[in-house]
Amino acid sequence: MIQPVNQESPERDGAFVRAKSAFRNWVTQDGTPGPSGGGGFPAEAGRFHLIVALTCPWAHRTLIYLRLKRLESVVSLGVVHPQRTSAGWAFKPFLGSMADSVLDADLLSEYYYRADPNYKDRFTVPILWDKVRNTIVSNESADIIRMFNSAFDRLTSSRANYYPLALQNEIDEINEFVYHHLNNGVYRAGFARTQSAYESAYQDVFQALDLLESRLSRRRYLVGMEVTEADWRLFPTLIRFDPVYYSLFKCNRRRLVEYPSLWRYMRDLYHHPNVAETVNFEHIKQGYWRKSERNPTGIVPLGPEIILPPLCTQETFT
């Protein structure tokens, strides 16, 4: 069992605290309410629209599920420009981005204000939009991937289940650990306002990577014998580690490529069918390295060169 290292402390001076998602409704097979929010969102082909930024790891996990569950013809997709503007995410021309096809919006904020004219929080991706009710179903990626995992099963040929009942407790435990110490841990390091907050986050990140390296030296996936939700929640952070978090977020004790088991594991997931096409390193680097407090010149580095060949036989687990 993986034990937590240091839980996130919102009270700590200078620490980054992630805001909670504002929309927490659920798409269900028959429209009955899900674990949170209200009902009235039945799974129907053509009704829902997913908006992502290819830069964002939280949005990335929902795009992975869209591809894994073969929902491309069921849920439409929108992709914003990789660099946020002063007004937030925008639908602007860039290779791999898309003009908005639902509201003909210029900014993602238009979706939030259409859903709630009095909305006052951050305009985050991903969002899952209901074209029938003209509102946001959810802007919480952890919920969206579970909707995609099962709610649309009668509308897709994929029967893959990445959250099997027998493994749910262990998956939830791993998810909690990974969220605090890696998914959000790198942000706590990169957005820290004091030396102590940064150092605490830095230690969490690398203690977690060390624990996961040890775990994956003995097994192919985080939980069970098959890939699960726990793996797809970790992967978007790992794929961004060397090009972004190592340098820009000062998580620079060791690159991911220096962890043999984690590097093998990431390559394994990358070459899972339909996953590689969800990774856009140009969007990732353009988004993170845009002109900002952390990168005042706005210069986007050309490296590092990320080479992810398929695993050879001796690297795989049976």
Short mmCIF file of C-alpha atoms in Angstrom, two decimals, residues 17 33 102 161 225 238 253 263 277 317:
data_model
loop_
_atom_site.label_atom_id
_atom_site.label_comp_id
_atom_site.label_asym_id
_atom_site.label_seq_id
_atom_site.Cartn_x
_atom_site.Cartn_y
_atom_site.Cartn_z
CA VAL A 17 -4.22 25.87 -3.44
CA PRO A 33 -28.73 12.03 -10.97
CA VAL A 102 -21.27 25.16 -30.87
CA ASN A 161 -13.90 -0.67 -18.13
CA MET A 225 -3.05 -6.81 -14.24
CA LEU A 238 4.43 12.00 -16.54
CA ARG A 253 16.26 16.68 -8.97
CA TRP A 263 10.03 5.63 -18.23
CA GLU A 277 -2.54 10.91 -30.92
CA PHE A 317 5.70 -7.66 -18.27
#
